[in-house]
Amino acid sequence: MITKLGEFFKLDTAPGILLIASAFAALLIANSPLAPYYLALLDMPIHFKIGSLDIQKNLLLWINDGLMAIFFLLVGLEVKRELMQGALRTRSRAMFPAIAAIGGMVVPVLVFVYFNANDPQALSGWAIPAATDIAFTLGVLALFGKTVPVSLKVFLLALAVIDDLGAVIIIALFFSSDLSVLALSISVLASAALFYMNAKGVARLTGYLLVGAILWVAVLKSGVHATVAGVILGFAVPLKIKHHRIRSPLRYLEHGIHPWSSFVILPLFAFANSGVPLDNLNMSMLSEPLPLGIILGLLLGKPIGISIACYVSVKAGIASLPKGVQFMHIMAASILCGIGFTMSIFITTLAFPDLDTRGLVDLSRISIFIASILAAVLGYMALKLTFQLSSKSNLEQINTDED
């Protein structure tokens, strides 16, 4: 049993499987006799107080504001590594996925706005279909094993990383509440301290994590969403240091956080935010502007935006297709980017924070589930067909060459 469990956690698809299992578990519990206990657990108050510092939140908010800040720290680390040593380290390499990511964010937003332009309350959720779930998307891609061209996997990873960065910018700019000048000033000082430590070649992670904790509290109190602190800390942690014998602080921290993010933080987030009571929902509601904007934004807006952006950028000579990748690969893979899930649910909690918008939150979550599942299934089928056609084409080419 333990051996099989260990083998499961080694699978590339394990994070995605665990994520969707956690979401469905919450959905089942929220619509069972256990629902009151589920809600009571999420509403359980947790009080943290040191001197004049007083943070009192329920368990749900500690998960969304606290644990998700660690997830965004990982995002910051991954983005920095990709910029310095990975798929985004040169302009030519970064341009193609960057343009694709922008197209994949803009078009879904336009689709959502088209359906919800006349409803100011629903319009607050404009950013919901702009996000891509990197764990889920790469999990589906991993089902194909070595059939997937490495360059296509790198392209999707880079696209998802830039997409995450775009989501962070959206959160920082558009989902901040009333700002506290004092807390914001402390945030700026803490950020400056982190980058000063980086410039001076400080290698010990302890110092970065301590200042990062101060930054998180300051950002939390400032009115800017606390998860932004995680990204800032991630960018401040050094990838390279002068003493070559000392391990890379960034890579060490990234490898340390990754399993906790994949197997604890994201499943907990999915479990805490996916418990939607279905008794007041019916199929006719899915034809309303809000769910249509989300479902069509993710399911159609994402692949259309990515495909058009890629095609135009190549035809205009701004970027070039990665080696071994064809447009049919891009179009098929772009359907997978309609899996919004974690990031879309997270933005939903920010877009509709008030009790009077609870119905919009539940409707949005159900819409995200539907769109993400359809995107996963359709994306898988499209990629499977694409790889079969590509393999057949290569085989025919080989036979032609032999003749």
CSV table of C-alpha atoms in Angstrom, one decimal:
chain,number,residue,atom,x,y,z
A,1,MET,CA,0.0,0.0,0.0
A,2,ILE,CA,2.8,2.5,1.0
A,3,THR,CA,4.8,1.5,-2.1
A,4,LYS,CA,1.8,2.1,-4.4
A,5,LEU,CA,1.2,5.5,-2.7
A,6,GLY,CA,4.8,6.4,-3.2
A,7,GLU,CA,4.6,5.4,-6.9
A,8,PHE,CA,1.4,7.6,-7.2
A,9,PHE,CA,3.2,10.7,-5.9
A,10,LYS,CA,6.0,10.2,-8.4
A,11,LEU,CA,3.6,10.5,-11.3
A,12,ASP,CA,3.6,13.7,-13.3
A,13,THR,CA,-0.2,13.5,-13.3
A,14,ALA,CA,-0.5,13.1,-9.5
A,15,PRO,CA,-0.9,16.9,-8.6
A,16,GLY,CA,-3.8,17.3,-11.1
A,17,ILE,CA,-5.5,14.1,-10.0
A,18,LEU,CA,-5.3,15.1,-6.3
A,19,LEU,CA,-6.5,18.6,-7.2
A,20,ILE,CA,-9.6,17.5,-8.9
A,21,ALA,CA,-10.3,14.8,-6.3
A,22,SER,CA,-10.1,17.4,-3.5
A,23,ALA,CA,-12.5,19.6,-5.4
A,24,PHE,CA,-15.0,16.8,-6.0
A,25,ALA,CA,-14.7,15.7,-2.4
A,26,ALA,CA,-15.7,19.2,-1.2
A,27,LEU,CA,-18.6,19.3,-3.7
A,28,LEU,CA,-19.9,16.0,-2.4
A,29,ILE,CA,-19.6,17.0,1.3
A,30,ALA,CA,-21.2,20.4,0.7
A,31,ASN,CA,-24.2,18.6,-0.7
A,32,SER,CA,-24.5,15.9,2.0
A,33,PRO,CA,-25.6,15.8,5.6
A,34,LEU,CA,-22.0,16.8,6.5
A,35,ALA,CA,-22.4,20.2,4.9
A,36,PRO,CA,-22.8,22.1,8.3
A,37,TYR,CA,-19.6,20.6,9.6
A,38,TYR,CA,-17.8,21.5,6.4
A,39,LEU,CA,-18.9,25.1,6.7
A,40,ALA,CA,-18.2,25.3,10.4
A,41,LEU,CA,-14.6,24.0,9.8
A,42,LEU,CA,-14.0,26.7,7.2
A,43,ASP,CA,-15.5,29.4,9.4
A,44,MET,CA,-13.3,28.3,12.4
A,45,PRO,CA,-11.6,31.4,13.8
A,46,ILE,CA,-7.8,31.4,14.1
A,47,HIS,CA,-6.3,34.2,16.1
A,48,PHE,CA,-2.6,35.2,15.9
A,49,LYS,CA,-1.4,38.0,18.2
A,50,ILE,CA,2.1,39.3,19.1
A,51,GLY,CA,2.0,42.6,20.9
A,52,SER,CA,0.1,45.1,18.8
A,53,LEU,CA,0.2,42.8,15.8
A,54,ASP,CA,-3.3,41.2,15.7
A,55,ILE,CA,-4.4,38.9,12.8
A,56,GLN,CA,-7.8,37.2,13.2
A,57,LYS,CA,-9.2,35.3,10.3
A,58,ASN,CA,-11.2,32.1,9.8
A,59,LEU,CA,-9.6,29.0,8.4
A,60,LEU,CA,-10.8,29.7,4.8
A,61,LEU,CA,-9.0,33.1,4.8
A,62,TRP,CA,-5.8,31.7,6.3
A,63,ILE,CA,-5.7,29.2,3.4
A,64,ASN,CA,-6.5,31.8,0.8
A,65,ASP,CA,-4.3,34.6,2.2
A,66,GLY,CA,-1.6,32.5,3.9
A,67,LEU,CA,-1.0,29.2,2.3
A,68,MET,CA,-1.7,30.6,-1.2
A,69,ALA,CA,1.1,33.2,-0.5
A,70,ILE,CA,3.4,30.2,-0.4
A,71,PHE,CA,2.1,29.0,-3.7
A,72,PHE,CA,2.7,32.4,-5.2
A,73,LEU,CA,6.2,32.4,-3.7
A,74,LEU,CA,6.7,29.3,-5.8
A,75,VAL,CA,5.3,31.1,-8.8
A,76,GLY,CA,7.8,33.9,-8.2
A,77,LEU,CA,10.7,31.5,-8.0
A,78,GLU,CA,9.7,29.7,-11.2
A,79,VAL,CA,9.3,32.9,-13.1
A,80,LYS,CA,12.7,34.2,-12.0
A,81,ARG,CA,14.4,30.9,-12.9
A,82,GLU,CA,12.8,30.8,-16.3
A,83,LEU,CA,13.8,34.4,-16.9
A,84,MET,CA,17.4,33.8,-15.9
A,85,GLN,CA,18.2,30.2,-17.1
A,86,GLY,CA,15.0,28.7,-18.6
A,87,ALA,CA,12.7,29.2,-21.6
A,88,LEU,CA,12.4,33.0,-21.1
A,89,ARG,CA,16.1,33.8,-20.8
A,90,THR,CA,16.4,35.4,-24.2
A,91,ARG,CA,14.1,37.8,-26.1
A,92,SER,CA,13.6,35.4,-29.0
A,93,ARG,CA,12.7,32.5,-26.6
A,94,ALA,CA,10.4,34.6,-24.4
A,95,MET,CA,8.5,36.4,-27.2
A,96,PHE,CA,6.5,33.5,-28.6
A,97,PRO,CA,5.0,32.2,-25.2
A,98,ALA,CA,4.7,35.8,-24.0
A,99,ILE,CA,2.5,36.9,-27.0
A,100,ALA,CA,0.5,33.7,-26.7
A,101,ALA,CA,-0.1,34.3,-23.0
A,102,ILE,CA,-1.3,37.9,-23.6
A,103,GLY,CA,-3.7,36.7,-26.3
A,104,GLY,CA,-4.9,33.9,-24.0
A,105,MET,CA,-5.7,36.5,-21.3
A,106,VAL,CA,-7.2,39.3,-23.4
A,107,VAL,CA,-9.6,37.4,-25.6
A,108,PRO,CA,-11.3,35.5,-22.6
A,109,VAL,CA,-11.7,38.8,-20.8
A,110,LEU,CA,-13.4,40.3,-23.9
A,111,VAL,CA,-15.7,37.3,-24.2
A,112,PHE,CA,-16.7,37.7,-20.5
A,113,VAL,CA,-17.2,41.5,-20.9
A,114,TYR,CA,-19.4,40.9,-24.0
A,115,PHE,CA,-21.8,38.8,-22.0
A,116,ASN,CA,-21.8,40.8,-18.8
A,117,ALA,CA,-21.3,44.4,-19.9
A,118,ASN,CA,-24.8,45.3,-18.7
A,119,ASP,CA,-24.4,43.9,-15.2
A,120,PRO,CA,-22.0,45.9,-13.0
A,121,GLN,CA,-22.0,43.4,-10.2
A,122,ALA,CA,-21.2,40.4,-12.5
A,123,LEU,CA,-18.7,42.5,-14.4
A,124,SER,CA,-16.5,42.4,-11.3
A,125,GLY,CA,-15.5,38.9,-12.3
A,126,TRP,CA,-14.0,40.0,-15.6
A,127,ALA,CA,-10.6,38.4,-14.8
A,128,ILE,CA,-12.0,35.0,-13.9
A,129,PRO,CA,-11.5,33.3,-17.3
A,130,ALA,CA,-8.1,35.0,-17.9
A,131,ALA,CA,-6.2,32.4,-15.8
A,132,THR,CA,-4.6,29.0,-16.6
A,133,ASP,CA,-4.1,26.2,-14.0
A,134,ILE,CA,-0.5,25.2,-14.6
A,135,ALA,CA,-0.6,22.0,-12.5
A,136,PHE,CA,-3.8,20.7,-14.1
A,137,THR,CA,-2.7,21.6,-17.6
A,138,LEU,CA,0.7,20.0,-17.4
A,139,GLY,CA,-0.9,17.0,-15.7
A,140,VAL,CA,-3.1,16.3,-18.7
A,141,LEU,CA,-0.1,16.9,-21.0
A,142,ALA,CA,1.9,14.3,-19.0
A,143,LEU,CA,-0.6,11.6,-19.9
A,144,PHE,CA,1.0,11.5,-23.4
A,145,GLY,CA,4.5,10.7,-21.9
A,146,LYS,CA,7.3,10.9,-24.4
A,147,THR,CA,4.9,11.5,-27.3
A,148,VAL,CA,4.9,15.2,-26.5
A,149,PRO,CA,7.6,17.2,-28.2
A,150,VAL,CA,9.9,18.7,-25.6
A,151,SER,CA,9.6,22.1,-27.2
A,152,LEU,CA,5.8,22.0,-26.9
A,153,LYS,CA,6.0,21.2,-23.2
A,154,VAL,CA,8.5,24.0,-22.7
A,155,PHE,CA,6.2,26.4,-24.6
A,156,LEU,CA,3.2,25.4,-22.5
A,157,LEU,CA,5.2,25.7,-19.3
A,158,ALA,CA,6.5,29.2,-20.3
A,159,LEU,CA,3.0,30.3,-21.3
A,160,ALA,CA,1.6,29.1,-18.0
A,161,VAL,CA,4.3,30.9,-16.0
A,162,ILE,CA,3.7,34.2,-17.8
A,163,ASP,CA,0.0,33.7,-17.4
A,164,ASP,CA,0.5,33.3,-13.6
A,165,LEU,CA,2.6,36.4,-13.6
A,166,GLY,CA,-0.2,38.2,-15.4
A,167,ALA,CA,-2.7,37.0,-12.9
A,168,VAL,CA,-0.5,38.4,-10.1
A,169,ILE,CA,-0.4,41.8,-11.8
A,170,ILE,CA,-4.2,41.8,-12.2
A,171,ILE,CA,-4.6,40.9,-8.5
A,172,ALA,CA,-2.2,43.6,-7.4
A,173,LEU,CA,-3.8,46.3,-9.6
A,174,PHE,CA,-7.5,45.5,-9.6
A,175,PHE,CA,-8.3,43.5,-6.5
A,176,SER,CA,-6.8,45.6,-3.7
A,177,SER,CA,-9.0,47.2,-1.0
A,178,ASP,CA,-8.6,50.5,0.8
A,179,LEU,CA,-4.8,51.1,1.1
A,180,SER,CA,-3.0,51.7,4.4
A,181,VAL,CA,-0.2,54.2,3.8
A,182,LEU,CA,1.8,53.0,6.9
A,183,ALA,CA,1.5,49.3,6.0
A,184,LEU,CA,2.3,50.0,2.4
A,185,SER,CA,5.4,52.0,3.4
A,186,ILE,CA,6.6,49.0,5.5
A,187,SER,CA,5.9,46.8,2.5
A,188,VAL,CA,8.1,48.9,0.3
A,189,LEU,CA,10.9,49.0,3.0
A,190,ALA,CA,10.7,45.2,3.4
A,191,SER,CA,10.9,44.7,-0.4
A,192,ALA,CA,13.9,47.1,-0.6
A,193,ALA,CA,15.6,45.1,2.2
A,194,LEU,CA,15.1,41.8,0.3
A,195,PHE,CA,16.6,43.1,-2.9
A,196,TYR,CA,19.4,44.8,-1.0
A,197,MET,CA,20.2,41.4,0.5
A,198,ASN,CA,20.2,39.9,-3.0
A,199,ALA,CA,22.6,42.6,-4.3
A,200,LYS,CA,25.0,42.0,-1.4
A,201,GLY,CA,25.1,38.3,-2.2
A,202,VAL,CA,23.4,37.1,1.0
A,203,ALA,CA,22.9,33.3,0.5
A,204,ARG,CA,21.2,32.2,3.7
A,205,LEU,CA,17.5,31.6,3.2
A,206,THR,CA,16.6,32.3,6.8
A,207,GLY,CA,17.1,36.1,6.4
A,208,TYR,CA,15.0,36.2,3.2
A,209,LEU,CA,12.2,34.2,4.9
A,210,LEU,CA,12.2,36.4,8.0
A,211,VAL,CA,12.0,39.6,6.0
A,212,GLY,CA,9.5,37.9,3.7
A,213,ALA,CA,7.2,37.1,6.7
A,214,ILE,CA,7.3,40.8,7.7
A,215,LEU,CA,6.5,41.7,4.1
A,216,TRP,CA,3.5,39.3,4.1
A,217,VAL,CA,2.1,40.9,7.2
A,218,ALA,CA,2.6,44.4,5.9
A,219,VAL,CA,1.0,43.6,2.5
A,220,LEU,CA,-1.9,41.8,4.3
A,221,LYS,CA,-2.5,45.0,6.3
A,222,SER,CA,-1.9,47.4,3.4
A,223,GLY,CA,-5.0,46.4,1.4
A,224,VAL,CA,-3.0,44.8,-1.4
A,225,HIS,CA,-3.7,41.1,-1.6
A,226,ALA,CA,-1.2,39.2,0.6
A,227,THR,CA,-0.3,36.7,-2.1
A,228,VAL,CA,1.7,39.5,-3.9
A,229,ALA,CA,4.2,39.3,-1.1
A,230,GLY,CA,5.0,35.7,-2.1
A,231,VAL,CA,5.9,36.8,-5.7
A,232,ILE,CA,8.1,39.7,-4.5
A,233,LEU,CA,10.0,37.3,-2.1
A,234,GLY,CA,10.4,34.8,-4.9
A,235,PHE,CA,12.0,37.4,-7.2
A,236,ALA,CA,14.3,38.5,-4.4
A,237,VAL,CA,15.8,35.0,-3.6
A,238,PRO,CA,19.1,34.7,-5.5
A,239,LEU,CA,19.5,32.0,-8.2
A,240,LYS,CA,23.3,32.3,-8.4
A,241,ILE,CA,25.8,33.3,-5.8
A,242,LYS,CA,29.5,34.0,-6.0
A,243,HIS,CA,30.6,30.9,-4.1
A,244,HIS,CA,30.0,28.1,-6.6
A,245,ARG,CA,30.2,25.4,-3.9
A,246,ILE,CA,27.2,26.7,-2.2
A,247,ARG,CA,23.9,25.4,-3.6
A,248,SER,CA,21.5,27.8,-5.3
A,249,PRO,CA,19.1,29.3,-2.7
A,250,LEU,CA,16.4,29.7,-5.3
A,251,ARG,CA,16.6,26.1,-6.6
A,252,TYR,CA,16.8,24.7,-3.0
A,253,LEU,CA,13.7,26.7,-1.9
A,254,GLU,CA,11.8,25.8,-5.1
A,255,HIS,CA,12.5,22.1,-4.7
A,256,GLY,CA,11.5,22.3,-1.0
A,257,ILE,CA,8.2,24.1,-1.6
A,258,HIS,CA,7.1,22.3,-4.8
A,259,PRO,CA,5.8,19.0,-3.2
A,260,TRP,CA,4.1,20.9,-0.4
A,261,SER,CA,2.4,23.2,-3.0
A,262,SER,CA,1.4,20.3,-5.2
A,263,PHE,CA,0.2,17.8,-2.6
A,264,VAL,CA,-0.9,20.0,0.3
A,265,ILE,CA,-1.5,23.7,-0.4
A,266,LEU,CA,-3.4,23.4,-3.7
A,267,PRO,CA,-5.5,20.4,-2.7
A,268,LEU,CA,-6.4,22.2,0.6
A,269,PHE,CA,-7.3,25.3,-1.4
A,270,ALA,CA,-9.4,23.3,-3.8
A,271,PHE,CA,-11.2,21.5,-0.9
A,272,ALA,CA,-11.8,24.8,1.0
A,273,ASN,CA,-13.1,26.7,-2.1
A,274,SER,CA,-15.0,24.0,-4.1
A,275,GLY,CA,-17.8,23.2,-1.7
A,276,VAL,CA,-20.7,24.6,-3.7
A,277,PRO,CA,-24.3,23.8,-2.6
A,278,LEU,CA,-26.2,22.7,-5.6
A,279,ASP,CA,-29.8,22.8,-4.2
A,280,ASN,CA,-30.4,26.3,-5.4
A,281,LEU,CA,-28.7,25.8,-8.8
A,282,ASN,CA,-30.3,24.4,-11.9
A,283,MET,CA,-29.2,23.9,-15.5
A,284,SER,CA,-31.1,26.9,-16.8
A,285,MET,CA,-28.8,29.1,-14.7
A,286,LEU,CA,-25.9,28.1,-17.0
A,287,SER,CA,-27.4,30.1,-19.8
A,288,GLU,CA,-27.2,33.3,-17.8
A,289,PRO,CA,-24.5,35.9,-18.8
A,290,LEU,CA,-22.1,35.2,-15.9
A,291,PRO,CA,-21.6,31.4,-16.4
A,292,LEU,CA,-21.7,31.9,-20.2
A,293,GLY,CA,-18.9,34.5,-19.9
A,294,ILE,CA,-16.8,32.2,-17.8
A,295,ILE,CA,-17.4,28.9,-19.7
A,296,LEU,CA,-17.1,30.4,-23.2
A,297,GLY,CA,-14.2,32.6,-22.0
A,298,LEU,CA,-12.2,29.6,-20.9
A,299,LEU,CA,-13.4,27.1,-23.4
A,300,LEU,CA,-13.3,29.3,-26.5
A,301,GLY,CA,-11.6,32.5,-25.6
A,302,LYS,CA,-8.4,30.8,-24.4
A,303,PRO,CA,-7.7,28.7,-27.5
A,304,ILE,CA,-8.8,31.4,-29.9
A,305,GLY,CA,-6.7,34.1,-28.2
A,306,ILE,CA,-3.6,31.9,-28.0
A,307,SER,CA,-3.9,30.5,-31.6
A,308,ILE,CA,-4.5,34.0,-33.2
A,309,ALA,CA,-1.7,35.6,-31.2
A,310,CYS,CA,0.7,32.8,-32.2
A,311,TYR,CA,-0.3,32.9,-35.9
A,312,VAL,CA,-0.1,36.7,-36.2
A,313,SER,CA,3.3,36.9,-34.3
A,314,VAL,CA,4.8,34.2,-36.6
A,315,LYS,CA,3.4,35.7,-39.8
A,316,ALA,CA,4.5,39.2,-38.8
A,317,GLY,CA,8.0,37.9,-38.1
A,318,ILE,CA,7.9,38.9,-34.4
A,319,ALA,CA,8.4,35.3,-33.2
A,320,SER,CA,8.9,31.9,-34.6
A,321,LEU,CA,7.5,28.4,-33.9
A,322,PRO,CA,9.6,26.3,-31.5
A,323,LYS,CA,11.5,23.6,-33.2
A,324,GLY,CA,9.5,20.4,-33.9
A,325,VAL,CA,6.2,22.2,-33.1
A,326,GLN,CA,3.5,22.8,-35.7
A,327,PHE,CA,0.5,25.1,-35.6
A,328,MET,CA,-1.8,22.2,-35.1
A,329,HIS,CA,0.1,21.3,-31.9
A,330,ILE,CA,-0.3,24.9,-30.7
A,331,MET,CA,-4.1,24.9,-31.4
A,332,ALA,CA,-4.7,21.6,-29.7
A,333,ALA,CA,-2.5,22.4,-26.7
A,334,SER,CA,-4.2,25.9,-26.3
A,335,ILE,CA,-7.5,24.1,-25.5
A,336,LEU,CA,-5.8,22.7,-22.4
A,337,CYS,CA,-5.1,26.3,-21.3
A,338,GLY,CA,-8.9,26.7,-20.8
A,339,ILE,CA,-8.4,24.7,-17.6
A,340,GLY,CA,-8.7,27.7,-15.2
A,341,PHE,CA,-9.5,25.9,-12.0
A,342,THR,CA,-7.2,27.0,-9.2
A,343,MET,CA,-6.4,30.5,-10.4
A,344,SER,CA,-9.9,31.1,-11.7
A,345,ILE,CA,-11.4,30.0,-8.4
A,346,PHE,CA,-8.9,32.2,-6.5
A,347,ILE,CA,-9.8,35.3,-8.6
A,348,THR,CA,-13.5,34.5,-8.0
A,349,THR,CA,-13.0,34.8,-4.2
A,350,LEU,CA,-11.4,38.2,-4.8
A,351,ALA,CA,-14.0,39.4,-7.3
A,352,PHE,CA,-17.0,38.6,-5.2
A,353,PRO,CA,-15.9,39.0,-1.5
A,354,ASP,CA,-19.2,40.2,0.0
A,355,LEU,CA,-21.9,38.0,1.4
A,356,ASP,CA,-24.5,39.5,-0.9
A,357,THR,CA,-22.6,38.1,-3.9
A,358,ARG,CA,-22.5,34.5,-2.5
A,359,GLY,CA,-24.8,33.3,-5.3
A,360,LEU,CA,-22.4,34.7,-7.9
A,361,VAL,CA,-19.5,32.9,-6.2
A,362,ASP,CA,-21.2,29.5,-6.3
A,363,LEU,CA,-22.4,30.0,-9.9
A,364,SER,CA,-18.9,31.1,-10.9
A,365,ARG,CA,-17.3,28.0,-9.3
A,366,ILE,CA,-19.7,25.6,-11.0
A,367,SER,CA,-19.0,27.3,-14.3
A,368,ILE,CA,-15.2,27.0,-13.7
A,369,PHE,CA,-15.6,23.3,-13.0
A,370,ILE,CA,-17.6,22.7,-16.2
A,371,ALA,CA,-15.3,24.7,-18.4
A,372,SER,CA,-12.1,23.1,-16.9
A,373,ILE,CA,-13.4,19.6,-17.2
A,374,LEU,CA,-14.5,20.1,-20.8
A,375,ALA,CA,-11.2,21.8,-21.6
A,376,ALA,CA,-9.3,18.9,-20.2
A,377,VAL,CA,-11.3,16.3,-22.1
A,378,LEU,CA,-11.4,18.2,-25.4
A,379,GLY,CA,-7.7,19.2,-25.1
A,380,TYR,CA,-6.7,15.6,-24.5
A,381,MET,CA,-8.7,14.4,-27.5
A,382,ALA,CA,-7.4,17.2,-29.7
A,383,LEU,CA,-3.8,16.5,-28.8
A,384,LYS,CA,-4.2,12.8,-29.2
A,385,LEU,CA,-5.6,13.3,-32.7
A,386,THR,CA,-2.8,15.8,-33.5
A,387,PHE,CA,0.0,13.4,-32.4
A,388,GLN,CA,-1.6,10.6,-34.5
A,389,LEU,CA,-1.7,12.8,-37.6
A,390,SER,CA,1.8,14.1,-36.9
A,391,SER,CA,3.1,10.5,-36.5
A,392,LYS,CA,1.3,9.4,-39.7
A,393,SER,CA,2.7,12.4,-41.6
A,394,ASN,CA,6.3,11.6,-40.4
A,395,LEU,CA,5.8,7.9,-41.4
A,396,GLU,CA,4.6,8.9,-44.9
A,397,GLN,CA,7.6,11.2,-45.2
A,398,ILE,CA,10.0,8.4,-44.3
A,399,ASN,CA,8.4,6.1,-46.9
A,400,THR,CA,8.5,8.8,-49.5
A,401,ASP,CA,12.2,9.4,-48.8
A,402,GLU,CA,13.0,5.6,-49.1
A,403,ASP,CA,11.2,5.4,-52.4
